[in-house]
Coordinates of C-alpha atoms and ligand atoms in Angstrom, one line a residue:
X52 CA -12.5 -75.3 -61.1
X53 CA -14.4 -73.3 -58.5
X54 CA -15.6 -75.2 -55.5
X55 CA -19.3 -75.6 -55.4
X56 CA -20.8 -73.4 -52.7
X57 CA -23.2 -75.2 -50.3
X58 CA -25.7 -72.4 -51.1
X59 CA -26.1 -73.8 -54.6
X60 CA -27.2 -77.1 -53.2
X61 CA -30.4 -75.9 -51.5
X62 CA -33.6 -75.8 -53.4
X63 CA -35.7 -73.3 -51.5
X64 CA -33.8 -70.2 -50.3
X65 CA -34.9 -68.7 -46.9
X66 CA -36.5 -65.3 -47.1
X67 CA -34.3 -64.1 -44.3
X68 CA -31.3 -65.5 -42.4
X69 CA -30.8 -64.2 -38.9
X70 CA -27.7 -64.5 -36.8
X71 CA -27.0 -64.1 -33.1
X72 CA -23.7 -62.3 -32.3
X73 CA -21.9 -63.6 -29.1
X74 CA -20.6 -67.2 -29.7
X75 CA -22.4 -67.4 -33.0
X76 CA -20.6 -64.9 -35.2
X77 CA -17.8 -64.0 -32.8
X78 CA -16.0 -64.9 -29.5
X79 CA -15.0 -61.9 -27.4
X80 CA -12.2 -63.7 -25.6
X81 CA -14.6 -66.2 -23.9
X82 CA -17.0 -63.5 -22.7
X83 CA -20.3 -62.0 -23.9
X84 CA -19.4 -58.6 -25.4
X85 CA -21.3 -56.8 -22.6
X86 CA -18.9 -58.4 -20.0
X87 CA -15.7 -57.1 -21.8
X88 CA -13.7 -54.0 -21.0
X89 CA -14.5 -51.1 -23.2
X90 CA -12.9 -49.2 -25.1
X91 CA -12.0 -51.6 -27.9
X92 CA -8.7 -51.4 -29.7
X93 CA -7.8 -52.2 -33.3
X94 CA -4.4 -54.0 -33.0
X95 CA -1.5 -53.5 -35.5
X96 CA -2.2 -56.9 -37.0
X97 CA -5.8 -55.9 -37.9
X98 CA -7.3 -57.8 -34.9
X99 CA -9.5 -56.3 -32.2
X100 CA -9.0 -56.5 -28.4
X101 CA -10.6 -54.9 -25.4
X102 CA -8.8 -52.5 -23.1
X103 CA -7.6 -55.3 -20.9
X104 CA -5.9 -57.0 -23.9
X105 CA -8.5 -59.7 -24.4
X106 CA -8.5 -60.7 -28.0
X107 CA -11.7 -60.8 -30.0
X108 CA -12.3 -63.3 -32.7
X109 CA -14.6 -63.5 -35.7
X110 CA -15.3 -67.2 -36.4
X111 CA -13.1 -68.3 -39.3
X112 CA -15.9 -69.0 -41.8
X113 CA -18.3 -66.3 -40.8
X114 CA -17.4 -63.9 -43.7
X115 CA -17.5 -66.7 -46.2
X116 CA -21.0 -67.6 -44.9
X117 CA -22.2 -64.1 -45.4
X118 CA -20.6 -63.9 -48.9
X119 CA -22.4 -67.1 -49.9
X120 CA -25.8 -66.0 -48.7
X121 CA -25.4 -62.6 -50.3
X122 CA -24.4 -64.2 -53.6
X123 CA -27.7 -66.1 -53.4
X124 CA -29.5 -62.8 -52.7
X125 CA -30.7 -63.9 -49.3
X126 CA -31.3 -61.0 -46.9
X127 CA -29.4 -61.0 -43.6
X128 CA -30.4 -59.8 -40.1
X129 CA -29.0 -59.8 -36.6
X130 CA -30.9 -60.7 -33.4
X131 CA -28.9 -60.1 -30.2
X132 CA -30.0 -59.6 -26.6
X133 CA -26.8 -58.0 -25.5
X134 CA -27.0 -55.3 -22.8
X135 CA -24.5 -53.2 -24.8
X136 CA -26.0 -52.7 -28.3
X137 CA -23.6 -49.8 -28.8
X138 CA -20.5 -52.0 -28.2
X139 CA -21.9 -54.6 -30.5
X140 CA -22.4 -52.1 -33.4
X141 CA -19.0 -50.7 -32.7
X142 CA -17.4 -54.2 -33.1
X143 CA -19.5 -54.9 -36.2
X144 CA -18.0 -51.7 -37.7
X145 CA -14.5 -52.5 -36.6
X146 CA -14.8 -55.7 -38.7
X147 CA -16.6 -54.0 -41.6
X148 CA -19.7 -56.1 -41.1
X149 CA -22.3 -53.7 -40.0
X150 CA -23.7 -52.8 -43.4
X151 CA -24.0 -56.4 -44.5
X152 CA -27.0 -56.9 -42.3
X153 CA -30.2 -55.2 -43.6
X154 CA -31.9 -55.5 -40.2
X155 CA -30.5 -55.1 -36.7
X156 CA -32.5 -56.1 -33.7
X157 CA -30.0 -55.6 -30.9
X158 CA -31.3 -55.1 -27.4
X159 CA -32.0 -57.1 -24.2
X160 CA -34.9 -59.4 -23.6
X161 CA -36.6 -62.4 -25.1
X162 CA -35.8 -62.8 -28.8
X163 CA -39.5 -63.4 -29.5
X164 CA -39.7 -59.5 -29.5
X165 CA -36.7 -59.4 -31.9
X166 CA -38.4 -61.8 -34.3
X167 CA -41.8 -60.2 -34.1
X168 CA -40.1 -56.9 -35.1
X169 CA -38.3 -58.6 -38.0
X170 CA -41.6 -60.1 -39.3
X171 CA -43.3 -56.7 -39.1
X172 CA -40.4 -54.9 -40.7
X173 CA -39.8 -57.4 -43.5
X174 CA -43.2 -58.9 -44.1
X175 CA -41.5 -62.3 -44.2
X176 CA -43.3 -65.1 -42.4
X177 CA -41.5 -66.9 -39.4
X178 CA -41.5 -70.1 -41.4
X179 CA -39.4 -68.5 -44.1
X180 CA -36.7 -67.5 -41.7
X181 CA -33.6 -69.4 -40.7
X182 CA -31.9 -68.5 -37.4
X183 CA -28.5 -69.4 -35.9
X184 CA -27.9 -69.1 -32.1
X185 CA -25.7 -70.8 -29.5
X186 CA -28.2 -70.6 -26.6
X187 CA -30.9 -73.2 -26.1
X188 CA -33.3 -70.7 -24.5
X189 CA -33.3 -68.6 -27.7
X190 CA -33.7 -71.7 -29.9
X191 CA -36.6 -72.9 -27.9
X192 CA -38.5 -69.5 -27.7
X193 CA -37.9 -68.5 -31.3
X194 CA -38.6 -72.1 -32.5
X195 CA -42.0 -71.9 -31.0
X196 CA -42.8 -69.1 -33.4
X197 CA -42.2 -71.4 -36.4
X198 CA -38.8 -70.1 -37.3
X199 CA -36.3 -72.7 -38.5
X200 CA -33.7 -72.6 -35.7
X201 CA -30.2 -74.1 -35.7
X202 CA -28.1 -74.5 -32.6
X203 CA -24.5 -73.3 -33.0
X204 CA -22.0 -75.1 -30.7
X205 CA -18.6 -73.8 -31.7
X206 CA -19.4 -70.8 -33.9
X207 CA -21.0 -70.7 -37.3
X208 CA -19.4 -72.9 -40.0
X209 CA -19.9 -73.6 -43.6
X210 CA -20.9 -77.2 -42.8
X211 CA -23.6 -76.0 -40.4
X212 CA -24.9 -73.5 -43.0
X213 CA -25.1 -76.3 -45.5
X214 CA -26.9 -78.6 -43.1
X215 CA -29.3 -75.9 -42.1
X216 CA -30.1 -75.0 -45.7
X217 CA -30.8 -78.6 -46.6
X218 CA -33.0 -79.1 -43.6
X219 CA -34.8 -75.8 -44.4
X220 CA -35.5 -77.0 -48.0
X221 CA -37.0 -80.3 -46.8
X222 CA -39.3 -78.6 -44.3
X223 CA -40.9 -75.8 -46.4
Ligands
MG682 MG1 -25.0 -66.0 -28.3

């Protein structure tokens, strides 16, 4: 019997789910991606490292989370304040993830700008958005807009997704 997906348990699907990159979807060997050593290398075992041999890691349940949200027809977006958007997009492509996100807002500065752009591009209200990020400063700033923000401590996980969806359903 198939395992029930946490996505099926939520009553009100978000209009848009937005993810940060560094330490939310991936860990670039303990560094932010803009502090690593380019060029990146695809290793023989299918992994990715930087030119100094630092191994990059997509959090274990990240792809399953995207699968579940896509199966529920929830649109996906990225909001990253990295200083190297080109490296971030390259890494997304190395992992085959780039096209899974309908909207990319990847550039430095306060994420208020990123979310105002997402609202303008999608027509989706802040209160209908769910956001995952590992940094308190982003959670605080974006939370003030009315976006449902969830702090990620050790990378995204299915249990965190489920908790966020339940909480979202209760608040809207
Ligand atoms: Mg981050």
